[in-house]
Each structure stands twice: as C-alpha cells, then as structure tokens.
C-alpha positions as protocol buffer text, in pm:
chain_id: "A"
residue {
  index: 1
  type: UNK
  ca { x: -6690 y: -3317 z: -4914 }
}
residue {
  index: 2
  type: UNK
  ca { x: -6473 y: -3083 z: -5128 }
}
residue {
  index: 3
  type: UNK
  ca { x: -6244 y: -3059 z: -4785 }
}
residue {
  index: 4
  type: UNK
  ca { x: -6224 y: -3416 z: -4772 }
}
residue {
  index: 5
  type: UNK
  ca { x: -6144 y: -3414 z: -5149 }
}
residue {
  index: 6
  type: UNK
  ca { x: -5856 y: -3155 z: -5085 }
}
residue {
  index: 7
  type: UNK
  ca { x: -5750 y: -3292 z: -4750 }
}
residue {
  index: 8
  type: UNK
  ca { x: -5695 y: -3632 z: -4967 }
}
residue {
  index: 9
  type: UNK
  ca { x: -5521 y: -3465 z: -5281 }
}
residue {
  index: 10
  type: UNK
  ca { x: -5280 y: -3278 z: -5010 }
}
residue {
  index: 11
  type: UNK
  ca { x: -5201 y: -3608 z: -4817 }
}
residue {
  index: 12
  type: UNK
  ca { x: -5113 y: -3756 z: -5232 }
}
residue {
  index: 13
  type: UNK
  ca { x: -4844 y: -3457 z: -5281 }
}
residue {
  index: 14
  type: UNK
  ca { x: -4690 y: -3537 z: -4919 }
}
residue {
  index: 15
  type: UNK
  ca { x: -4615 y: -3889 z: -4981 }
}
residue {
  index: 16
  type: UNK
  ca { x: -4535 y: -3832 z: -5326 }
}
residue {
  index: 17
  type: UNK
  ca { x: -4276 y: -3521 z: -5202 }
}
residue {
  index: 18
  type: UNK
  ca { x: -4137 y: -3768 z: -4915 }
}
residue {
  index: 19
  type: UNK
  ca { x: -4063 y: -4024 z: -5234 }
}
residue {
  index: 20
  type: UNK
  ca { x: -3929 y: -3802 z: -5433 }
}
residue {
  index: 21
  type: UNK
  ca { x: -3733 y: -3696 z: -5185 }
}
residue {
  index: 22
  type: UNK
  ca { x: -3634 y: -4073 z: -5053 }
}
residue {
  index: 23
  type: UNK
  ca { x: -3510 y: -4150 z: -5461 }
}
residue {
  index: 24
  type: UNK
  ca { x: -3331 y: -3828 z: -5469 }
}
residue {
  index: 25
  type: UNK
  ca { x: -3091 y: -3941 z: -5170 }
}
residue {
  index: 26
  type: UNK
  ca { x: -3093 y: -4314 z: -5341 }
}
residue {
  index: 27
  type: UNK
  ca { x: -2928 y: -4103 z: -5663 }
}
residue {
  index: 28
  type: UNK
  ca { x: -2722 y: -3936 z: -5450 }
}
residue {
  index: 29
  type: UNK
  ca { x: -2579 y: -4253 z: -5302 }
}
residue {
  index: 30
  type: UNK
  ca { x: -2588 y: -4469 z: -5626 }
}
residue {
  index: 31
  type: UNK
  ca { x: -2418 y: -4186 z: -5793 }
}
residue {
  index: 32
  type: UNK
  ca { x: -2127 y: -4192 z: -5547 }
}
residue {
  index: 33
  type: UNK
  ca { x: -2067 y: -4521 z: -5590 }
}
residue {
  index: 34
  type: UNK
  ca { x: -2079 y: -4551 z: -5969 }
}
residue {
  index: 35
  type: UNK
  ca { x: -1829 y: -4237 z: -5945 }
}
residue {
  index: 36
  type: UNK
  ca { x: -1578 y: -4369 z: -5731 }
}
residue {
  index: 37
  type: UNK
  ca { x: -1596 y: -4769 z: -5791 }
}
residue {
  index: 38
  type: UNK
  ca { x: -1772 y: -4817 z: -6119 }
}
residue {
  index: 39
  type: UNK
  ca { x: -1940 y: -5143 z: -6177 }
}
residue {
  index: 40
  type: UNK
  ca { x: -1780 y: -5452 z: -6155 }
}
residue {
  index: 41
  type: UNK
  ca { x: -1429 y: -5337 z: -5994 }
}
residue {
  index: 42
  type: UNK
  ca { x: -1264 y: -5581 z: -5812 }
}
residue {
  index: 43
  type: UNK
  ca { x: -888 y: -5424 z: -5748 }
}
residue {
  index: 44
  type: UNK
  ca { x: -892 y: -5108 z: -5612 }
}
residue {
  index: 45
  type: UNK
  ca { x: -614 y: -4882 z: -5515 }
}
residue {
  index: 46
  type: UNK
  ca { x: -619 y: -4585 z: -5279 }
}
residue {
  index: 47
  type: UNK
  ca { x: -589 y: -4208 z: -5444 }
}
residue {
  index: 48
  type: UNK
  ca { x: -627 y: -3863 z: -5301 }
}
residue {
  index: 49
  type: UNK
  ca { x: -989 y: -3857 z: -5379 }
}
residue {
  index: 50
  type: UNK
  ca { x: -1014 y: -4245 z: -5199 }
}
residue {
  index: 51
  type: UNK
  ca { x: -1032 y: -4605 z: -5352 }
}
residue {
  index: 52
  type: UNK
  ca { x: -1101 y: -4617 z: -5697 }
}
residue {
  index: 53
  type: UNK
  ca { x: -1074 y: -4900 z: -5932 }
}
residue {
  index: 54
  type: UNK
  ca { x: -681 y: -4991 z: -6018 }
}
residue {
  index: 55
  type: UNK
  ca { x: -795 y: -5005 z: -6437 }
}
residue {
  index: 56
  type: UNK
  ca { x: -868 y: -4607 z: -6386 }
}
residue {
  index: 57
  type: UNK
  ca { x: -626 y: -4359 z: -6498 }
}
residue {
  index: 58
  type: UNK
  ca { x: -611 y: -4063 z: -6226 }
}
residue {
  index: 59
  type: UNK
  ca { x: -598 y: -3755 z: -6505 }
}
residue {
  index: 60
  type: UNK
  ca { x: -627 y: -3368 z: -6362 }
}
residue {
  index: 61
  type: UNK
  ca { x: -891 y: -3162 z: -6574 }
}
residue {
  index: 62
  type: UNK
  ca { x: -588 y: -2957 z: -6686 }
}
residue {
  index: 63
  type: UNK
  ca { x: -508 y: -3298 z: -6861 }
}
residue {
  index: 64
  type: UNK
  ca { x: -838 y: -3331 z: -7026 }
}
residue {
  index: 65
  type: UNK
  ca { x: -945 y: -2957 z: -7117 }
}
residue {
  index: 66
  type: UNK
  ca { x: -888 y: -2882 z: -7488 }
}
residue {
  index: 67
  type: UNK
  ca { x: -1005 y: -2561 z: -7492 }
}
residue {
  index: 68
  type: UNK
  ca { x: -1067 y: -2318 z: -7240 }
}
residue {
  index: 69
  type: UNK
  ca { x: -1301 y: -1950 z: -7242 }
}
residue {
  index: 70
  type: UNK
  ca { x: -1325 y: -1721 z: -6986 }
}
residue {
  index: 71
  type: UNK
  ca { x: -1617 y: -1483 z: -6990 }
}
residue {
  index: 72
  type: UNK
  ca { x: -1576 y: -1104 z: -7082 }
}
residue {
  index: 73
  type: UNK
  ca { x: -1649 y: -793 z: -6796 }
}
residue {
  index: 74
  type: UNK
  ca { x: -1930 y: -656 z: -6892 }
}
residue {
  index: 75
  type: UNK
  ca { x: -2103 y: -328 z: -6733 }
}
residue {
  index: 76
  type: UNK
  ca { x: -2448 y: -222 z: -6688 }
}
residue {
  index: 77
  type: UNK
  ca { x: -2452 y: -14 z: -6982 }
}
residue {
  index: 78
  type: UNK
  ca { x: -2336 y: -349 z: -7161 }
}
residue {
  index: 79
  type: UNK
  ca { x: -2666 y: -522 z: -7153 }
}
residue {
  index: 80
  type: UNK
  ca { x: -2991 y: -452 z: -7368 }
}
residue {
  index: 81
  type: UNK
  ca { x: -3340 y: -614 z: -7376 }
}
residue {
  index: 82
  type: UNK
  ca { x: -3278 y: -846 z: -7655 }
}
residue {
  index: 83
  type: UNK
  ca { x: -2947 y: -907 z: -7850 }
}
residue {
  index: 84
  type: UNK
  ca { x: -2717 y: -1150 z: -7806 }
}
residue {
  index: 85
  type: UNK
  ca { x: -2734 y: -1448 z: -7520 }
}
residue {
  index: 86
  type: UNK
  ca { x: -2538 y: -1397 z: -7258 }
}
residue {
  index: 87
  type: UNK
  ca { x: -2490 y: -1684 z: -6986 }
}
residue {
  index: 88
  type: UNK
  ca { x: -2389 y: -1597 z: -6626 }
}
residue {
  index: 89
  type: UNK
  ca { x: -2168 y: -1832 z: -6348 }
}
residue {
  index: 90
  type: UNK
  ca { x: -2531 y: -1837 z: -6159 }
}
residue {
  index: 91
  type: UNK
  ca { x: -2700 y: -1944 z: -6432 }
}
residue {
  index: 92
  type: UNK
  ca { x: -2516 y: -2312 z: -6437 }
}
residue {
  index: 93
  type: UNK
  ca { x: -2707 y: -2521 z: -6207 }
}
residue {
  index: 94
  type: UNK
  ca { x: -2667 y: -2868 z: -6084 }
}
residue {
  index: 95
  type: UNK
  ca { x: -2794 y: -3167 z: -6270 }
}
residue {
  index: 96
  type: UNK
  ca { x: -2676 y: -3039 z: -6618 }
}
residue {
  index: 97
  type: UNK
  ca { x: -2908 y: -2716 z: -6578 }
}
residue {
  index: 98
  type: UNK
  ca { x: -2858 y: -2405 z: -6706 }
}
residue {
  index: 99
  type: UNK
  ca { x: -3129 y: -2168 z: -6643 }
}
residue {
  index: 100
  type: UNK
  ca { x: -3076 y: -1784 z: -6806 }
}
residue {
  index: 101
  type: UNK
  ca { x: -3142 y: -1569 z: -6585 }
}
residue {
  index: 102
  type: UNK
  ca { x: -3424 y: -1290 z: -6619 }
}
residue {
  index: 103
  type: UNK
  ca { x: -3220 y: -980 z: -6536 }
}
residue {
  index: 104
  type: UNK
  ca { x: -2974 y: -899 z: -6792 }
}
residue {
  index: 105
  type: UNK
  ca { x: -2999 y: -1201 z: -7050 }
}
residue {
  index: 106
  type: UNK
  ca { x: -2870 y: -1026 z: -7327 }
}
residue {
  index: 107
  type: UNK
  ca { x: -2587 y: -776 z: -7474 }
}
residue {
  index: 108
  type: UNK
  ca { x: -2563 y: -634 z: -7812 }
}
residue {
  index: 109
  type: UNK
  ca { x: -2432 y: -830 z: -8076 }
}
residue {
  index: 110
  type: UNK
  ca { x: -2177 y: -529 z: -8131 }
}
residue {
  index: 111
  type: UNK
  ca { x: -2036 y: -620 z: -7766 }
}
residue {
  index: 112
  type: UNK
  ca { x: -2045 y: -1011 z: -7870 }
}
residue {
  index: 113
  type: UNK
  ca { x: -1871 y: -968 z: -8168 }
}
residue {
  index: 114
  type: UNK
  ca { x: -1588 y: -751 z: -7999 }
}
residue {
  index: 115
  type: UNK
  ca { x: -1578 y: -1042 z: -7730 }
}
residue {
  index: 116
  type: UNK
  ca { x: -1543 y: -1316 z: -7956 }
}
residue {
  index: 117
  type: UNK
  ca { x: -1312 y: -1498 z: -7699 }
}
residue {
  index: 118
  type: UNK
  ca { x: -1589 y: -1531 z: -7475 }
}
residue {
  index: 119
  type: UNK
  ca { x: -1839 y: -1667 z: -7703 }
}
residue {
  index: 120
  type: UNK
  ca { x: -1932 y: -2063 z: -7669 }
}
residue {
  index: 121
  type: UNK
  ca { x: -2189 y: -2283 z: -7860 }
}
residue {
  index: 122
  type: UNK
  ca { x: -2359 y: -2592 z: -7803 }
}
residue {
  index: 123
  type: UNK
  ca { x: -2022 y: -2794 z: -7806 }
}
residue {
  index: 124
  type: UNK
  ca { x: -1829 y: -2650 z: -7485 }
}
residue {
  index: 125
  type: UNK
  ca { x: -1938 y: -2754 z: -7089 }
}
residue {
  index: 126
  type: UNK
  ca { x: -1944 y: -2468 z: -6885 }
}
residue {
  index: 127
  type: UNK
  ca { x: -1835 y: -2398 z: -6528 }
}
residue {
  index: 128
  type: UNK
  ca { x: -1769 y: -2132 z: -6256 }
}
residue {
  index: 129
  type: UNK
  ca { x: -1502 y: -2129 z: -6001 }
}
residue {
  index: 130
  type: UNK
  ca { x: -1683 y: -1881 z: -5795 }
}
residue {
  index: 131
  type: UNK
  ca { x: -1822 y: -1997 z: -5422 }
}
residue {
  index: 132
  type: UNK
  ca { x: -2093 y: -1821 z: -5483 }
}
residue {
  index: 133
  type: UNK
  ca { x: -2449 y: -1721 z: -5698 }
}
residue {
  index: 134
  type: UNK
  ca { x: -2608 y: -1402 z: -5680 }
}
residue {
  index: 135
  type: UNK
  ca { x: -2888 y: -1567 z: -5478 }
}
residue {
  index: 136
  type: UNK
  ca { x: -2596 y: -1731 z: -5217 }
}
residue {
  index: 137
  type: UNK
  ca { x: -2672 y: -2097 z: -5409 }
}
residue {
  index: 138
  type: UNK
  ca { x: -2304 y: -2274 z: -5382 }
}
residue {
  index: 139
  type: UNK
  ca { x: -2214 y: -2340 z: -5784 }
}
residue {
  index: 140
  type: UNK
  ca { x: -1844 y: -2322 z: -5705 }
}
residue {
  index: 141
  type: UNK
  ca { x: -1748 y: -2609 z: -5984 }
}
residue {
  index: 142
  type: UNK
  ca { x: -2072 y: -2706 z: -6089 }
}
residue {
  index: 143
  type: UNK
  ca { x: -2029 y: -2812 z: -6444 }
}
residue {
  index: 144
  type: UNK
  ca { x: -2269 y: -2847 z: -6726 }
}
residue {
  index: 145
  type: UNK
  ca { x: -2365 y: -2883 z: -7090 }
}
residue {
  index: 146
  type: UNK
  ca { x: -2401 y: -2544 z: -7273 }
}
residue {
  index: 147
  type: UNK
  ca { x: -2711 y: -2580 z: -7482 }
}
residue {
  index: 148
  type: UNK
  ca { x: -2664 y: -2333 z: -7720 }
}
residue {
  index: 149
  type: UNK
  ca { x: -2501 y: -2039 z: -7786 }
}
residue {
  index: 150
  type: UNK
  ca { x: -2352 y: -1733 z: -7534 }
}
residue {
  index: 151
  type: UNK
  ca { x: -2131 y: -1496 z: -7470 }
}
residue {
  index: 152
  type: UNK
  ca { x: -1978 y: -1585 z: -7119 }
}
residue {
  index: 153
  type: UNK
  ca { x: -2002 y: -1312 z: -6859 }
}
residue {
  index: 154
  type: UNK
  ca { x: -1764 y: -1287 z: -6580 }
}
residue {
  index: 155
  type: UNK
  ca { x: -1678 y: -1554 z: -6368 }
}
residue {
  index: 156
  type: UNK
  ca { x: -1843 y: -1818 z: -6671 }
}
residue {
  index: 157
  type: UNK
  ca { x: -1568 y: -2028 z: -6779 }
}
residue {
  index: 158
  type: UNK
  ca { x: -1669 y: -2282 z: -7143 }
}
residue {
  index: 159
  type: UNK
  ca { x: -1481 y: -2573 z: -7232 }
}
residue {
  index: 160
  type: UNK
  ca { x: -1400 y: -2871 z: -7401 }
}
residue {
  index: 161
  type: UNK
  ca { x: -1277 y: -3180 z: -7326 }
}
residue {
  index: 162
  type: UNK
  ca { x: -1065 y: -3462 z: -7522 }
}
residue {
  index: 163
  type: UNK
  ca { x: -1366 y: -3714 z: -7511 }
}
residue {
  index: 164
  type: UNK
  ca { x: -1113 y: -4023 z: -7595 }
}
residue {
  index: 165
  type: UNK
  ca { x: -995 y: -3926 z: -7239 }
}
residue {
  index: 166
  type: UNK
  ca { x: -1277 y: -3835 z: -7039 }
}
residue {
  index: 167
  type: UNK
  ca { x: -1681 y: -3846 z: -7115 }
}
residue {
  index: 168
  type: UNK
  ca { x: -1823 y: -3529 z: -7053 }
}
residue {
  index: 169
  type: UNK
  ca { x: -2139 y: -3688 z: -6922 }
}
residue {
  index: 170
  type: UNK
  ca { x: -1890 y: -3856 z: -6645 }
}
residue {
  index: 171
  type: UNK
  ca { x: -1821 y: -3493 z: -6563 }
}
residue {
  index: 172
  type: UNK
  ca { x: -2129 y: -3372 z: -6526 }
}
residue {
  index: 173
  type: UNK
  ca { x: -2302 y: -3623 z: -6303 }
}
residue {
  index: 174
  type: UNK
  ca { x: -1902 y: -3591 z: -6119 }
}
residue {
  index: 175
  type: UNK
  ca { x: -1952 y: -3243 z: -6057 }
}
residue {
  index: 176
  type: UNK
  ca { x: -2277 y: -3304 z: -5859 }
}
residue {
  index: 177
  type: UNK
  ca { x: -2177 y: -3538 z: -5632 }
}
residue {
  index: 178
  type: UNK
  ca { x: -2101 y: -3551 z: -5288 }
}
residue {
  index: 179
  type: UNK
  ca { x: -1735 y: -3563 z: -5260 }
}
residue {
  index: 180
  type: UNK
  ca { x: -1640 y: -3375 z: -5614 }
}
residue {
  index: 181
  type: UNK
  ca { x: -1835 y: -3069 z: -5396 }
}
residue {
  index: 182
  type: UNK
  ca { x: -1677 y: -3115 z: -5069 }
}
residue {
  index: 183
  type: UNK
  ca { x: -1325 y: -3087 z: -5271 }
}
residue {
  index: 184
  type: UNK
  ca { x: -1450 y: -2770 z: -5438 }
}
residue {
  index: 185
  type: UNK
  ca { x: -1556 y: -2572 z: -5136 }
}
C-alpha cells in the first residue's frame, strides 16, 4: 500500500514537471512574440533585430541609460562575514532574479564607503557583460531589478534608465528571451 501511495504521488510530480515544463516553453514563445510584435501591430517594418511594429522607435541602450556603475575590484582580503552587501555578475539570474551568493556576500562598510561609485540601491537594474558565471551558467546580458542595496563587485554593472523612453520591466522580460540572448553571445 504505502508503495502504491508513493508510486502514485511520484507519477503526480512527473506530469506536473512535464506541465510545468510544457508552460515554460508557451512563455518562452508568447514572450517572443509580445517582444518583437506587441499586440495589435498591423504595419511592420524590418530592423536588424527582424520585423517589429512601424509605431516602435529602434533606441540603443546607450540611448536609454541615465546612469551607469561599474563594480569595484575587490580582493580576498576585501570580504568579511557580515558588513556591507555586496552583489556579484553571477548573482543576476534570469527572470528578474538575483540570488546573493553564499561565498563572499559581504565587504566592510570601510571598503563600501571608499567605493561609493560602485554602490547601487533599489532604484538601478543591474547587468553583466561577462559570458560567463562562476558555475559556467551563461548571464552574459542578463538584466534585472536590484532589490536593495550593494556594492557592485567586478564585472556587476547598475543602471538606470529614462523610463519616458523605455520600461524597465520591457527590459527585463527582453533580456530573457530568445533572440535578445542569441545577440548577446
């Protein structure tokens, strides 16, 4: 009986994996299209990244970005067990993630304050422009909300954009799809 019971329960979490899996690809797709043709588009006109809707105004992020931080170099002997937050490039995930790493979450607030440039808040999106994680996870590009505050290691980049030109949000969900990432590798 209790194998029964468990053979049942393991046959629920396949077919509940295989959906979540099947409406993960229908995001995918759905997001692709909203990205590139919007809703209700009629006249389209052909750009470098394909047809998009002739109302759209083609802008380059260097057109959009208000404000730009790079993150500071910091060295071993640079990070302490509690402190000041410190956010690194592998730490920005897709799907507007950003998940702080165990290892080396913190410098002192000494180091922060000396490396005010690098220091973002809740306001900025962050970004990396490196192929690569530490765990060999593509995030070349990957952008996302910054929910709270950190001092931006190396290879972290924080900013903001002029939201009467661009919705961050429209960036975000951008950044994940399927053609934003084949342009960024």
């Amino acid at each position: 009986e209790i194998a029964s019971i468990l053979s049942t329960v393991d046959d629920a979490i396949q077919r509940t994996d295989e959906i979540i899996e099947k409406t993960r690809q229908l995001k995918k797709g759905l997001m692709q299209q909203l990205l590139t043709k919007g809703i209700g588009h009629t006249c389209f006109r052909n750009t470098v990244l394909g047809k998009m809707p002739e109302e759209w105004q083609f802008k380059t992020l260097g057109e959009v970005i208000a404000d730009l931080k790079g993150g500071a170099a910091l060295e071993p002997e640079d990070f302490t067990e509690q402190g000041f937050p410190v956010l690194h490039k592998g730490d920005i995930k897709s799907d507007d993630v950003l998940e702080i790493g165990k290892a080396n979450p913190y410098c002192s607030k000494e180091f922060a304050n000396s490396h005010r440039s690098s220091i973002i808040d809740d306001s900025f999106l962050v970004t990396t422009l490196r192929e690569r994680s530490w765990d060999g996870i593509d995030i070349i590009g990957t952008i996302a909300h910054s929910n709270g505050t950190f001092l931006l290691a190396q290879g972290a980049y924080g900013f903001h954009v002029d939201e009467q030109e661009v919705d961050s949000r429209y960036l975000v969900h951008l950044s994940n799809s399927g053609l934003y990432r084949r342009l960024m590798r």
